[in-house]
């Protein structure tokens, strides 16, 4: 492995290569990336969440608009993967099964990609990327 200076290009290449693997996994179930994020966020909230909170989480995390997030949520409701109870959304049994399958597949991808990397390198990368994300979010908020 060669030593490379980390910059936006390197980070972007890692992101897109990893995302391509995830998209391949999601395609098997006909799930979009935005739908997977919504399912994951709902599962992380104990299987139920407020629609507004889920929309905010998706727009903040994905840097997308509320319309795009809402369309993903609505499609999950229409497909019976989320149940709509007014302002609250809940994973259905089918939604939980799909989420569990995606999570298992993602864990396999992660294990293959990160398996032999030293823990201290992963910790350092995590710290650096967290700071870069915080700075980018601050710059976006400042306009």
PDB file of C-alpha atoms in Angstrom:
ATOM      1  CA  UNK A   1       0.000   0.000   0.000  1.00  0.00           C
ATOM      2  CA  UNK A   2       1.329   3.427  -0.868  1.00  0.00           C
ATOM      3  CA  UNK A   3       1.184   6.469   1.364  1.00  0.00           C
ATOM      4  CA  UNK A   4      -1.310   9.012   0.087  1.00  0.00           C
ATOM      5  CA  UNK A   5      -2.210  12.431   1.376  1.00  0.00           C
ATOM      6  CA  UNK A   6      -5.838  12.434   2.423  1.00  0.00           C
ATOM      7  CA  UNK A   7      -7.931  15.056   0.674  1.00  0.00           C
ATOM      8  CA  UNK A   8     -11.434  15.416  -0.711  1.00  0.00           C
ATOM      9  CA  UNK A   9     -10.594  13.364  -3.798  1.00  0.00           C
ATOM     10  CA  UNK A  10      -9.359  10.387  -1.779  1.00  0.00           C
ATOM     11  CA  UNK A  11     -12.296  10.598   0.614  1.00  0.00           C
ATOM     12  CA  UNK A  12     -14.699  10.880  -2.318  1.00  0.00           C
ATOM     13  CA  UNK A  13     -13.206   7.869  -4.085  1.00  0.00           C
ATOM     14  CA  UNK A  14     -13.581   5.766  -0.935  1.00  0.00           C
ATOM     15  CA  UNK A  15     -17.142   6.987  -0.480  1.00  0.00           C
ATOM     16  CA  UNK A  16     -18.216   6.239  -4.051  1.00  0.00           C
ATOM     17  CA  UNK A  17     -16.535   2.840  -4.178  1.00  0.00           C
ATOM     18  CA  UNK A  18     -18.182   1.829  -0.914  1.00  0.00           C
ATOM     19  CA  UNK A  19     -21.504   3.318  -2.002  1.00  0.00           C
ATOM     20  CA  UNK A  20     -21.371   1.269  -5.224  1.00  0.00           C
ATOM     21  CA  UNK A  21     -21.080  -1.908  -3.142  1.00  0.00           C
ATOM     22  CA  UNK A  22     -24.022  -0.819  -0.998  1.00  0.00           C
ATOM     23  CA  UNK A  23     -26.105   0.111  -4.052  1.00  0.00           C
ATOM     24  CA  UNK A  24     -25.457  -3.371  -5.465  1.00  0.00           C
ATOM     25  CA  UNK A  25     -26.691  -4.898  -2.211  1.00  0.00           C
ATOM     26  CA  UNK A  26     -29.773  -2.654  -2.158  1.00  0.00           C
ATOM     27  CA  UNK A  27     -30.625  -3.400  -5.792  1.00  0.00           C
ATOM     28  CA  UNK A  28     -31.236  -7.044  -4.879  1.00  0.00           C
ATOM     29  CA  UNK A  29     -34.257  -5.990  -2.819  1.00  0.00           C
ATOM     30  CA  UNK A  30     -35.296  -3.055  -5.004  1.00  0.00           C
ATOM     31  CA  UNK A  31     -34.471  -0.623  -2.199  1.00  0.00           C
ATOM     32  CA  UNK A  32     -33.101   2.831  -2.907  1.00  0.00           C
ATOM     33  CA  UNK A  33     -30.327   4.408  -0.864  1.00  0.00           C
ATOM     34  CA  UNK A  34     -32.730   6.990   0.581  1.00  0.00           C
ATOM     35  CA  UNK A  35     -35.180   4.264   1.577  1.00  0.00           C
ATOM     36  CA  UNK A  36     -32.391   2.319   3.288  1.00  0.00           C
ATOM     37  CA  UNK A  37     -31.366   5.417   5.236  1.00  0.00           C
ATOM     38  CA  UNK A  38     -34.977   5.939   6.353  1.00  0.00           C
ATOM     39  CA  UNK A  39     -35.316   2.309   7.449  1.00  0.00           C
ATOM     40  CA  UNK A  40     -32.003   2.460   9.298  1.00  0.00           C
ATOM     41  CA  UNK A  41     -32.867   5.715  11.063  1.00  0.00           C
ATOM     42  CA  UNK A  42     -36.239   4.314  12.121  1.00  0.00           C
ATOM     43  CA  UNK A  43     -34.657   1.104  13.390  1.00  0.00           C
ATOM     44  CA  UNK A  44     -32.030   3.118  15.276  1.00  0.00           C
ATOM     45  CA  UNK A  45     -34.887   4.978  16.989  1.00  0.00           C
ATOM     46  CA  UNK A  46     -36.308   1.736  18.373  1.00  0.00           C
ATOM     47  CA  UNK A  47     -38.485   0.990  15.368  1.00  0.00           C
ATOM     48  CA  UNK A  48     -40.677   4.069  15.662  1.00  0.00           C
ATOM     49  CA  UNK A  49     -40.068   7.743  14.997  1.00  0.00           C
ATOM     50  CA  UNK A  50     -41.860  10.957  14.240  1.00  0.00           C
ATOM     51  CA  UNK A  51     -42.151  11.725  10.538  1.00  0.00           C
ATOM     52  CA  UNK A  52     -40.729  15.237  11.028  1.00  0.00           C
ATOM     53  CA  UNK A  53     -37.750  13.902  12.977  1.00  0.00           C
ATOM     54  CA  UNK A  54     -37.015  11.280  10.311  1.00  0.00           C
ATOM     55  CA  UNK A  55     -37.270  13.895   7.567  1.00  0.00           C
ATOM     56  CA  UNK A  56     -34.913  16.209   9.481  1.00  0.00           C
ATOM     57  CA  UNK A  57     -32.441  13.393  10.060  1.00  0.00           C
ATOM     58  CA  UNK A  58     -32.453  12.445   6.388  1.00  0.00           C
ATOM     59  CA  UNK A  59     -32.086  16.010   5.116  1.00  0.00           C
ATOM     60  CA  UNK A  60     -29.299  16.722   7.606  1.00  0.00           C
ATOM     61  CA  UNK A  61     -27.397  13.520   6.977  1.00  0.00           C
ATOM     62  CA  UNK A  62     -27.890  13.208   3.219  1.00  0.00           C
ATOM     63  CA  UNK A  63     -27.809  16.935   2.431  1.00  0.00           C
ATOM     64  CA  UNK A  64     -31.016  16.538   0.478  1.00  0.00           C
ATOM     65  CA  UNK A  65     -34.293  18.423   0.519  1.00  0.00           C
ATOM     66  CA  UNK A  66     -37.421  17.566   2.501  1.00  0.00           C
ATOM     67  CA  UNK A  67     -39.296  16.650  -0.690  1.00  0.00           C
ATOM     68  CA  UNK A  68     -36.764  13.937  -1.572  1.00  0.00           C
ATOM     69  CA  UNK A  69     -36.760  12.582   1.990  1.00  0.00           C
ATOM     70  CA  UNK A  70     -40.559  12.663   2.074  1.00  0.00           C
ATOM     71  CA  UNK A  71     -40.812  10.773  -1.207  1.00  0.00           C
ATOM     72  CA  UNK A  72     -38.587   7.991   0.179  1.00  0.00           C
ATOM     73  CA  UNK A  73     -40.663   7.815   3.350  1.00  0.00           C
ATOM     74  CA  UNK A  74     -43.939   7.806   1.412  1.00  0.00           C
ATOM     75  CA  UNK A  75     -42.702   4.980  -0.813  1.00  0.00           C
ATOM     76  CA  UNK A  76     -41.842   2.891   2.274  1.00  0.00           C
ATOM     77  CA  UNK A  77     -45.332   3.496   3.640  1.00  0.00           C
ATOM     78  CA  UNK A  78     -46.905   2.609   0.272  1.00  0.00           C
ATOM     79  CA  UNK A  79     -44.852  -0.601   0.142  1.00  0.00           C
ATOM     80  CA  UNK A  80     -45.952  -1.603   3.660  1.00  0.00           C
ATOM     81  CA  UNK A  81     -42.452  -1.297   5.132  1.00  0.00           C
ATOM     82  CA  UNK A  82     -43.362   1.601   7.424  1.00  0.00           C
ATOM     83  CA  UNK A  83     -46.762   2.054   9.049  1.00  0.00           C
ATOM     84  CA  UNK A  84     -48.040   5.621   9.163  1.00  0.00           C
ATOM     85  CA  UNK A  85     -49.821   6.492  12.402  1.00  0.00           C
ATOM     86  CA  UNK A  86     -50.361  10.200  11.894  1.00  0.00           C
ATOM     87  CA  UNK A  87     -47.161  11.988  12.828  1.00  0.00           C
ATOM     88  CA  UNK A  88     -45.421   8.742  13.820  1.00  0.00           C
ATOM     89  CA  UNK A  89     -43.917   6.050  11.646  1.00  0.00           C
ATOM     90  CA  UNK A  90     -43.244   2.487  12.698  1.00  0.00           C
ATOM     91  CA  UNK A  91     -41.336  -0.352  11.084  1.00  0.00           C
ATOM     92  CA  UNK A  92     -43.665  -3.132  10.013  1.00  0.00           C
ATOM     93  CA  UNK A  93     -42.609  -6.768  10.222  1.00  0.00           C
ATOM     94  CA  UNK A  94     -41.710  -6.614   6.520  1.00  0.00           C
ATOM     95  CA  UNK A  95     -39.783  -3.382   7.051  1.00  0.00           C
ATOM     96  CA  UNK A  96     -37.847  -4.876   9.948  1.00  0.00           C
ATOM     97  CA  UNK A  97     -37.035  -8.000   7.925  1.00  0.00           C
ATOM     98  CA  UNK A  98     -35.786  -5.880   5.015  1.00  0.00           C
ATOM     99  CA  UNK A  99     -33.760  -3.668   7.348  1.00  0.00           C
ATOM    100  CA  UNK A 100     -32.239  -6.702   9.067  1.00  0.00           C
ATOM    101  CA  UNK A 101     -31.210  -8.129   5.696  1.00  0.00           C
ATOM    102  CA  UNK A 102     -29.661  -4.842   4.603  1.00  0.00           C
ATOM    103  CA  UNK A 103     -27.845  -4.486   7.930  1.00  0.00           C
ATOM    104  CA  UNK A 104     -26.469  -8.032   7.648  1.00  0.00           C
ATOM    105  CA  UNK A 105     -25.304  -7.394   4.085  1.00  0.00           C
ATOM    106  CA  UNK A 106     -23.737  -4.080   5.071  1.00  0.00           C
ATOM    107  CA  UNK A 107     -21.920  -5.749   7.965  1.00  0.00           C
ATOM    108  CA  UNK A 108     -20.436  -8.223   5.477  1.00  0.00           C
ATOM    109  CA  UNK A 109     -19.247  -5.427   3.200  1.00  0.00           C
ATOM    110  CA  UNK A 110     -17.767  -3.577   6.164  1.00  0.00           C
ATOM    111  CA  UNK A 111     -15.991  -6.684   7.418  1.00  0.00           C
ATOM    112  CA  UNK A 112     -14.385  -7.277   4.011  1.00  0.00           C
ATOM    113  CA  UNK A 113     -13.295  -3.665   3.550  1.00  0.00           C
ATOM    114  CA  UNK A 114     -11.955  -2.971   7.046  1.00  0.00           C
ATOM    115  CA  UNK A 115     -10.826  -6.455   8.154  1.00  0.00           C
ATOM    116  CA  UNK A 116      -7.050  -6.027   8.219  1.00  0.00           C
ATOM    117  CA  UNK A 117      -6.805  -2.321   8.983  1.00  0.00           C
ATOM    118  CA  UNK A 118      -5.187  -1.501  12.319  1.00  0.00           C
ATOM    119  CA  UNK A 119      -7.587  -0.275  14.999  1.00  0.00           C
ATOM    120  CA  UNK A 120      -5.459   2.803  15.658  1.00  0.00           C
ATOM    121  CA  UNK A 121      -5.605   3.767  11.971  1.00  0.00           C
ATOM    122  CA  UNK A 122      -9.386   3.380  11.946  1.00  0.00           C
ATOM    123  CA  UNK A 123      -9.682   5.459  15.115  1.00  0.00           C
ATOM    124  CA  UNK A 124      -7.505   8.222  13.636  1.00  0.00           C
ATOM    125  CA  UNK A 125      -9.488   8.188  10.387  1.00  0.00           C
ATOM    126  CA  UNK A 126     -12.715   8.393  12.369  1.00  0.00           C
ATOM    127  CA  UNK A 127     -11.490  11.401  14.306  1.00  0.00           C
ATOM    128  CA  UNK A 128     -10.276  13.211  11.184  1.00  0.00           C
ATOM    129  CA  UNK A 129     -13.435  12.527   9.189  1.00  0.00           C
ATOM    130  CA  UNK A 130     -15.604  13.643  12.102  1.00  0.00           C
ATOM    131  CA  UNK A 131     -13.799  16.999  12.204  1.00  0.00           C
ATOM    132  CA  UNK A 132     -14.011  17.385   8.415  1.00  0.00           C
ATOM    133  CA  UNK A 133     -17.753  16.650   8.548  1.00  0.00           C
ATOM    134  CA  UNK A 134     -18.278  19.155  11.371  1.00  0.00           C
ATOM    135  CA  UNK A 135     -16.401  21.843   9.444  1.00  0.00           C
ATOM    136  CA  UNK A 136     -18.294  21.139   6.223  1.00  0.00           C
ATOM    137  CA  UNK A 137     -21.624  21.247   8.065  1.00  0.00           C
ATOM    138  CA  UNK A 138     -20.631  24.569   9.669  1.00  0.00           C
ATOM    139  CA  UNK A 139     -19.689  25.977   6.274  1.00  0.00           C
ATOM    140  CA  UNK A 140     -23.017  24.845   4.810  1.00  0.00           C
ATOM    141  CA  UNK A 141     -24.905  26.409   7.712  1.00  0.00           C
ATOM    142  CA  UNK A 142     -23.023  29.687   7.256  1.00  0.00           C
ATOM    143  CA  UNK A 143     -24.064  29.793   3.608  1.00  0.00           C
TER     144      UNK A 143
END
